[in-house]
CSV table of C-alpha atoms in Angstrom, one decimal:
chain,number,residue,atom,x,y,z
A,763,UNK,CA,-11.8,-38.0,18.8
A,764,UNK,CA,-14.8,-36.7,17.0
A,765,UNK,CA,-15.3,-34.0,19.6
A,766,UNK,CA,-14.5,-30.4,18.8
A,767,UNK,CA,-11.0,-29.2,19.0
A,768,UNK,CA,-11.8,-26.9,22.0
A,769,UNK,CA,-14.4,-28.7,24.0
A,770,UNK,CA,-13.4,-27.0,27.2
A,771,UNK,CA,-13.7,-23.6,25.7
A,772,UNK,CA,-16.5,-21.8,23.8
A,773,UNK,CA,-16.9,-23.3,20.5
A,774,UNK,CA,-16.5,-19.9,18.7
A,775,UNK,CA,-13.1,-19.1,20.4
A,776,UNK,CA,-10.8,-20.3,17.6
A,777,UNK,CA,-12.9,-19.0,14.7
A,778,UNK,CA,-13.2,-15.6,16.5
A,779,UNK,CA,-9.6,-15.4,17.0
A,780,UNK,CA,-8.8,-16.2,13.5
A,781,UNK,CA,-11.4,-13.7,12.1
A,782,UNK,CA,-9.8,-10.9,14.1
A,783,UNK,CA,-6.5,-11.8,12.9
A,784,UNK,CA,-7.8,-12.0,9.3
A,785,UNK,CA,-9.3,-8.6,9.7
A,786,UNK,CA,-6.0,-7.2,11.0
A,787,UNK,CA,-4.0,-9.0,8.3
A,788,UNK,CA,-6.4,-7.5,5.5
A,789,UNK,CA,-6.0,-4.1,6.8
A,790,UNK,CA,-2.3,-4.4,7.1
A,791,UNK,CA,-2.1,-5.6,3.4
A,792,UNK,CA,-4.4,-2.8,2.3
A,793,UNK,CA,-2.1,-0.3,3.9
A,794,UNK,CA,0.9,-1.9,2.5
A,795,UNK,CA,-0.3,-1.8,-1.0
A,796,UNK,CA,-1.4,1.9,-0.4
A,797,UNK,CA,2.1,2.7,0.7
A,798,UNK,CA,3.6,0.9,-2.2
A,799,UNK,CA,1.5,2.7,-4.6
A,800,UNK,CA,2.3,6.0,-2.9
A,801,UNK,CA,5.9,5.5,-2.8
A,802,UNK,CA,6.0,4.5,-6.6
A,803,UNK,CA,3.9,7.5,-7.4
A,804,UNK,CA,6.3,9.9,-5.5
A,805,UNK,CA,9.4,8.4,-7.3
A,806,UNK,CA,7.8,8.4,-10.7
A,807,UNK,CA,6.5,12.0,-10.4
A,808,UNK,CA,9.7,13.5,-9.0
A,809,UNK,CA,12.3,11.4,-10.9
A,810,UNK,CA,11.8,13.0,-14.4
A,811,UNK,CA,11.3,16.7,-13.9
A,812,UNK,CA,13.3,19.6,-13.3
A,813,UNK,CA,12.3,23.3,-12.4
A,814,UNK,CA,14.4,26.3,-13.6
A,815,UNK,CA,13.7,29.8,-12.1
A,816,UNK,CA,15.2,32.9,-13.9
A,817,UNK,CA,15.2,36.1,-11.8
A,818,UNK,CA,13.3,39.0,-13.2
A,819,UNK,CA,16.3,41.3,-13.1
A,820,UNK,CA,18.3,39.1,-15.3
A,821,UNK,CA,19.8,41.3,-18.3
A,822,UNK,CA,18.2,40.7,-21.7
A,823,UNK,CA,15.7,38.3,-20.0
A,824,UNK,CA,13.4,37.6,-22.9
A,825,UNK,CA,16.1,36.8,-25.5
A,826,UNK,CA,18.3,34.6,-23.1
A,827,UNK,CA,15.2,32.8,-22.0
A,828,UNK,CA,14.3,32.0,-25.6
A,829,UNK,CA,17.8,30.9,-26.3
A,830,UNK,CA,17.8,28.7,-23.2
A,831,UNK,CA,14.5,27.0,-24.2
A,832,UNK,CA,15.8,26.3,-27.8
A,833,UNK,CA,18.9,24.7,-26.3
A,834,UNK,CA,16.9,22.6,-24.0
A,835,UNK,CA,14.7,21.5,-27.0
A,836,UNK,CA,17.9,20.2,-28.7
A,837,UNK,CA,19.2,18.4,-25.4
A,838,UNK,CA,19.0,14.6,-25.7
A,839,UNK,CA,16.5,12.9,-23.3
A,840,UNK,CA,14.5,16.2,-22.8
A,841,UNK,CA,10.8,15.7,-23.9
A,842,UNK,CA,9.1,18.9,-23.1
A,843,UNK,CA,9.9,22.4,-22.0
A,844,UNK,CA,7.0,24.3,-20.5
A,845,UNK,CA,7.2,27.9,-19.5
A,846,UNK,CA,4.7,28.8,-16.8
A,847,UNK,CA,2.6,31.9,-17.6
A,848,UNK,CA,2.8,35.1,-15.1
A,849,UNK,CA,-0.6,34.0,-13.9
A,850,UNK,CA,0.4,30.4,-13.2
A,851,UNK,CA,3.4,31.7,-11.3
A,852,UNK,CA,1.2,34.1,-9.3
A,853,UNK,CA,-1.1,31.3,-8.5
A,854,UNK,CA,1.8,29.0,-7.4
A,855,UNK,CA,3.5,31.5,-5.2
A,856,UNK,CA,0.2,33.0,-3.7
A,857,UNK,CA,0.0,30.5,-0.7
A,858,UNK,CA,3.4,31.6,0.6
A,859,UNK,CA,3.4,35.3,-0.6
A,860,UNK,CA,-0.2,36.4,-0.3
A,861,UNK,CA,-3.3,36.6,-2.3
A,862,UNK,CA,-3.4,38.1,-5.9
A,863,UNK,CA,-4.6,41.6,-6.0
A,864,UNK,CA,-7.6,42.9,-8.3
A,865,UNK,CA,-4.9,43.8,-10.9
A,866,UNK,CA,-3.9,40.4,-11.1
A,867,UNK,CA,-0.4,40.8,-9.6
A,868,UNK,CA,1.2,40.1,-6.2
A,869,UNK,CA,1.8,43.5,-4.6
A,870,UNK,CA,5.4,44.6,-4.3
A,871,UNK,CA,6.8,41.5,-6.0
A,872,UNK,CA,8.7,41.0,-9.3
A,873,UNK,CA,8.0,37.3,-10.5
A,874,UNK,CA,10.7,35.1,-11.9
A,875,UNK,CA,10.4,33.1,-15.1
A,876,UNK,CA,9.7,29.6,-14.3
A,877,UNK,CA,10.4,26.7,-16.7
A,878,UNK,CA,9.2,23.1,-16.1
A,879,UNK,CA,11.5,20.4,-17.9
A,880,UNK,CA,10.4,16.9,-18.5
A,881,UNK,CA,13.1,14.3,-19.3
A,882,UNK,CA,13.4,10.5,-19.7
A,883,UNK,CA,17.1,10.1,-18.6
A,884,UNK,CA,19.4,11.8,-16.2
A,885,UNK,CA,20.8,14.6,-18.2
A,886,UNK,CA,23.1,17.2,-16.4
A,887,UNK,CA,20.7,20.2,-17.0
A,888,UNK,CA,22.4,22.4,-14.4
A,889,UNK,CA,25.6,22.6,-16.4
A,890,UNK,CA,23.6,23.2,-19.7
A,891,UNK,CA,21.5,26.0,-18.0
A,892,UNK,CA,24.3,27.7,-16.4
A,893,UNK,CA,26.3,27.9,-19.5
A,894,UNK,CA,23.5,30.0,-21.0
A,895,UNK,CA,22.2,31.7,-17.8
A,896,UNK,CA,24.4,31.7,-14.8
A,897,UNK,CA,21.7,33.6,-12.9
A,898,UNK,CA,19.2,30.7,-13.2
A,899,UNK,CA,18.4,28.5,-10.3
A,900,UNK,CA,18.1,24.7,-11.1
A,901,UNK,CA,16.1,22.5,-8.8
A,902,UNK,CA,16.5,18.7,-9.7
A,903,UNK,CA,13.3,17.1,-8.6
A,904,UNK,CA,15.3,13.9,-9.0
A,905,UNK,CA,17.0,14.6,-5.5
A,906,UNK,CA,13.5,14.8,-3.9
A,907,UNK,CA,12.6,11.7,-5.7
A,908,UNK,CA,15.4,9.9,-4.1
A,909,UNK,CA,14.6,11.0,-0.7
A,910,UNK,CA,10.8,10.2,-1.2
A,911,UNK,CA,11.9,6.8,-2.6
A,912,UNK,CA,13.9,6.1,0.6
A,913,UNK,CA,10.9,7.2,2.8
A,914,UNK,CA,8.5,5.0,0.9
A,915,UNK,CA,11.0,2.0,1.3
A,916,UNK,CA,11.0,2.5,5.0
A,917,UNK,CA,7.2,2.8,5.1
A,918,UNK,CA,7.0,-0.4,3.1
A,919,UNK,CA,9.4,-2.2,5.4
A,920,UNK,CA,7.3,-1.0,8.5
A,921,UNK,CA,4.2,-2.3,6.8
A,922,UNK,CA,5.9,-5.6,6.1
A,923,UNK,CA,6.9,-5.8,9.7
A,924,UNK,CA,3.3,-5.2,10.8
A,925,UNK,CA,2.0,-8.0,8.6
A,926,UNK,CA,4.8,-10.4,9.9
A,927,UNK,CA,4.0,-9.6,13.5
A,928,UNK,CA,0.3,-10.3,13.0
A,929,UNK,CA,1.2,-13.5,11.4
A,930,UNK,CA,3.4,-14.4,14.3
A,931,UNK,CA,0.8,-13.4,16.9
A,932,UNK,CA,-1.8,-15.6,15.0
A,933,UNK,CA,0.4,-18.6,15.1
A,934,UNK,CA,1.0,-18.2,18.8
A,935,UNK,CA,-2.5,-17.6,19.5
A,936,UNK,CA,-3.8,-20.6,17.6
A,937,UNK,CA,-1.0,-22.7,19.2
A,938,UNK,CA,-2.2,-21.7,22.7
A,939,UNK,CA,-5.9,-22.2,21.8
A,940,UNK,CA,-5.1,-25.7,20.6
A,941,UNK,CA,-2.9,-26.7,23.4
A,942,UNK,CA,-5.6,-25.7,26.0
A,943,UNK,CA,-8.0,-27.9,23.8
A,944,UNK,CA,-5.7,-30.9,24.0
A,945,UNK,CA,-5.2,-30.4,27.7
A,946,UNK,CA,-8.8,-30.2,28.2
A,947,UNK,CA,-9.3,-33.6,26.7
A,948,UNK,CA,-6.1,-35.1,28.1
A,949,UNK,CA,-7.9,-38.2,29.4
A,950,UNK,CA,-9.6,-39.0,26.1
A,951,UNK,CA,-6.2,-38.5,24.1
A,952,UNK,CA,-4.4,-40.7,26.5
A,953,UNK,CA,-6.8,-43.5,26.3
A,954,UNK,CA,-6.8,-43.5,22.6
A,955,UNK,CA,-3.1,-43.1,22.5
A,956,UNK,CA,-2.6,-46.2,25.0
A,957,UNK,CA,-4.9,-48.2,22.9
A,958,UNK,CA,-2.7,-48.0,20.0
A,959,UNK,CA,-3.6,-44.9,18.0
A,960,UNK,CA,-0.5,-43.4,16.3
A,961,UNK,CA,0.7,-39.9,16.9
A,962,UNK,CA,0.0,-38.8,13.4
A,963,UNK,CA,-3.4,-40.2,13.4
A,964,UNK,CA,-4.4,-38.2,16.6
A,965,UNK,CA,-2.6,-35.0,15.6
A,966,UNK,CA,-4.0,-35.1,12.0
A,967,UNK,CA,-7.6,-35.5,13.5
A,968,UNK,CA,-7.3,-32.5,15.6
A,969,UNK,CA,-5.3,-30.5,13.0
A,970,UNK,CA,-7.9,-31.1,10.4
A,971,UNK,CA,-10.7,-29.8,12.9
A,972,UNK,CA,-8.4,-26.9,13.6
A,973,UNK,CA,-7.9,-26.1,9.8
A,974,UNK,CA,-11.8,-26.1,9.3
A,975,UNK,CA,-12.3,-23.8,12.2
A,976,UNK,CA,-9.5,-21.5,11.0
A,977,UNK,CA,-11.0,-21.5,7.6
A,978,UNK,CA,-14.4,-20.6,8.9
A,979,UNK,CA,-12.8,-17.7,11.0
A,980,UNK,CA,-10.9,-16.5,7.8
A,981,UNK,CA,-14.0,-16.2,5.8
A,982,UNK,CA,-15.8,-14.6,8.5
A,983,UNK,CA,-12.9,-12.0,9.0
A,984,UNK,CA,-13.0,-11.5,5.1
A,985,UNK,CA,-16.7,-10.9,5.3
A,986,UNK,CA,-16.3,-8.2,7.8
A,987,UNK,CA,-13.3,-6.7,5.9
A,988,UNK,CA,-15.2,-6.3,2.6
A,989,UNK,CA,-17.0,-3.1,3.8
A,990,UNK,CA,-13.8,-1.4,4.7
A,991,UNK,CA,-12.0,-2.6,1.3
A,992,UNK,CA,-15.2,-1.3,-0.5
A,993,UNK,CA,-15.0,2.0,1.1
A,994,UNK,CA,-11.3,2.3,0.3
A,995,UNK,CA,-12.0,1.4,-3.1
A,996,UNK,CA,-14.5,4.3,-3.4
A,997,UNK,CA,-12.0,6.7,-2.0
A,998,UNK,CA,-9.6,5.5,-4.6
A,999,UNK,CA,-12.0,5.5,-7.6
A,1000,UNK,CA,-11.6,9.1,-8.6
A,1001,UNK,CA,-7.8,8.5,-8.8
A,1002,UNK,CA,-8.0,5.6,-10.9
A,1003,UNK,CA,-7.4,6.0,-14.8
A,1004,UNK,CA,-9.9,3.1,-15.5
A,1005,UNK,CA,-12.6,4.3,-13.1
A,1006,UNK,CA,-15.8,4.7,-14.9
A,1007,UNK,CA,-18.8,7.1,-13.9
A,1008,UNK,CA,-20.0,6.9,-10.3
A,1009,UNK,CA,-22.6,4.2,-10.0
A,1010,UNK,CA,-26.1,5.2,-9.1
A,1011,UNK,CA,-27.8,3.7,-6.1
A,1012,UNK,CA,-28.6,0.1,-6.8
A,1013,UNK,CA,-32.3,-1.0,-6.7
A,1014,UNK,CA,-31.8,-4.7,-7.1
A,1015,UNK,CA,-29.4,-7.3,-5.8
A,1016,UNK,CA,-27.9,-7.9,-9.1
A,1017,UNK,CA,-27.2,-4.3,-9.9
A,1018,UNK,CA,-25.9,-3.8,-6.4
A,1019,UNK,CA,-23.4,-6.7,-6.9
A,1020,UNK,CA,-22.4,-5.2,-10.3
A,1021,UNK,CA,-21.8,-1.9,-8.6
A,1022,UNK,CA,-19.8,-3.4,-5.9
A,1023,UNK,CA,-17.6,-5.3,-8.3
A,1024,UNK,CA,-17.1,-2.2,-10.5
A,1025,UNK,CA,-16.1,-0.5,-7.2
A,1026,UNK,CA,-13.5,-3.0,-6.2
A,1027,UNK,CA,-12.2,-3.2,-9.8
A,1028,UNK,CA,-10.1,0.1,-9.1
A,1029,UNK,CA,-8.0,-1.9,-6.4
A,1030,UNK,CA,-4.9,-3.5,-7.5
A,1031,UNK,CA,-5.5,-7.2,-8.7
A,1032,UNK,CA,-2.5,-8.4,-6.5
A,1033,UNK,CA,-4.3,-7.0,-3.3
A,1034,UNK,CA,-7.6,-8.7,-4.2
A,1035,UNK,CA,-5.8,-11.9,-4.7
A,1036,UNK,CA,-4.0,-11.5,-1.4
A,1037,UNK,CA,-7.1,-10.8,0.4
A,1038,UNK,CA,-9.0,-13.9,-1.2
A,1039,UNK,CA,-6.0,-16.1,-0.1
A,1040,UNK,CA,-6.2,-14.9,3.4
A,1041,UNK,CA,-8.8,-17.7,4.6
A,1042,UNK,CA,-6.6,-20.4,2.8
A,1043,UNK,CA,-3.5,-19.1,4.6
A,1044,UNK,CA,-5.4,-19.1,7.9
A,1045,UNK,CA,-6.5,-22.8,7.3
A,1046,UNK,CA,-2.8,-23.9,6.5
A,1047,UNK,CA,-1.5,-22.0,9.5
A,1048,UNK,CA,-4.2,-23.6,11.7
A,1049,UNK,CA,-3.4,-27.0,10.3
A,1050,UNK,CA,0.4,-26.7,10.7
A,1051,UNK,CA,0.3,-25.1,14.2
A,1052,UNK,CA,-2.1,-27.7,15.4
A,1053,UNK,CA,-0.1,-30.6,13.9
A,1054,UNK,CA,3.0,-29.3,15.6
A,1055,UNK,CA,1.7,-28.5,19.1
A,1056,UNK,CA,-0.3,-31.9,19.3
A,1057,UNK,CA,2.9,-33.9,18.0
A,1058,UNK,CA,5.1,-32.2,20.6
A,1059,UNK,CA,2.6,-32.8,23.4
A,1060,UNK,CA,2.1,-36.4,22.3
A,1061,UNK,CA,5.9,-37.0,22.4
A,1062,UNK,CA,6.1,-36.0,25.9
A,1063,UNK,CA,3.5,-38.5,27.1
A,1064,UNK,CA,5.0,-41.6,29.1
């Protein structure tokens, strides 16, 4: 039983299979992390903001707007009240209503007053605003936050489903490969079994070999996955608060390794830990799958 697990197949079949599954699993985990980060960003950005629009034809617009701002400043849970300048409103509406003219105004348009309210709780700002300015339009971004949060949860569920399907396909593929390997050396296994070798000894020998080949395949897949993860990290670097200055081209191996580490540092630590654990998970799955397949096969021997 010192022969390879798969003597009747190409020696690289099992490591190649596990390497491909590791690559797919790593990409799925990276996508899952990205979706989770995006969903959290959506929910956090829209949960604590409210937009108020006051029509320009409102009577006593300036005085009533000033009164409303003072009332909002006194409202509990309200942190900031920001009034957009006319230029900011024009820039905000220009993509829908046309380009700003040379005079700095959108032609034929009377712009409303726009207030951006940031708050920490869930105050009923609509009631407060309408008591002072019934003409105002209140847009609670929290509603969009709830919708985006639901969308993010569904995307995360789809990503987890993809990861689970890849794990199931990997287990089935490894099981089929091991079964073919055992069938290829059926005579040798039967002879050793009839001579008195226990089922656990035979299955453990084959499962150990499967675990080693799975570990090698996992490390290979992780190696080919690293350029993709590095590219992803470089794309995310400008959005990271802890990102330092862009690294210059490395001239030595040491500086190249330092540059790569600084690039990967912008990725979530949980993602890096999950990717690092993929070869170990592949080895465990290979061992458990081979152990189960061989034991079931040996139980059926006469």
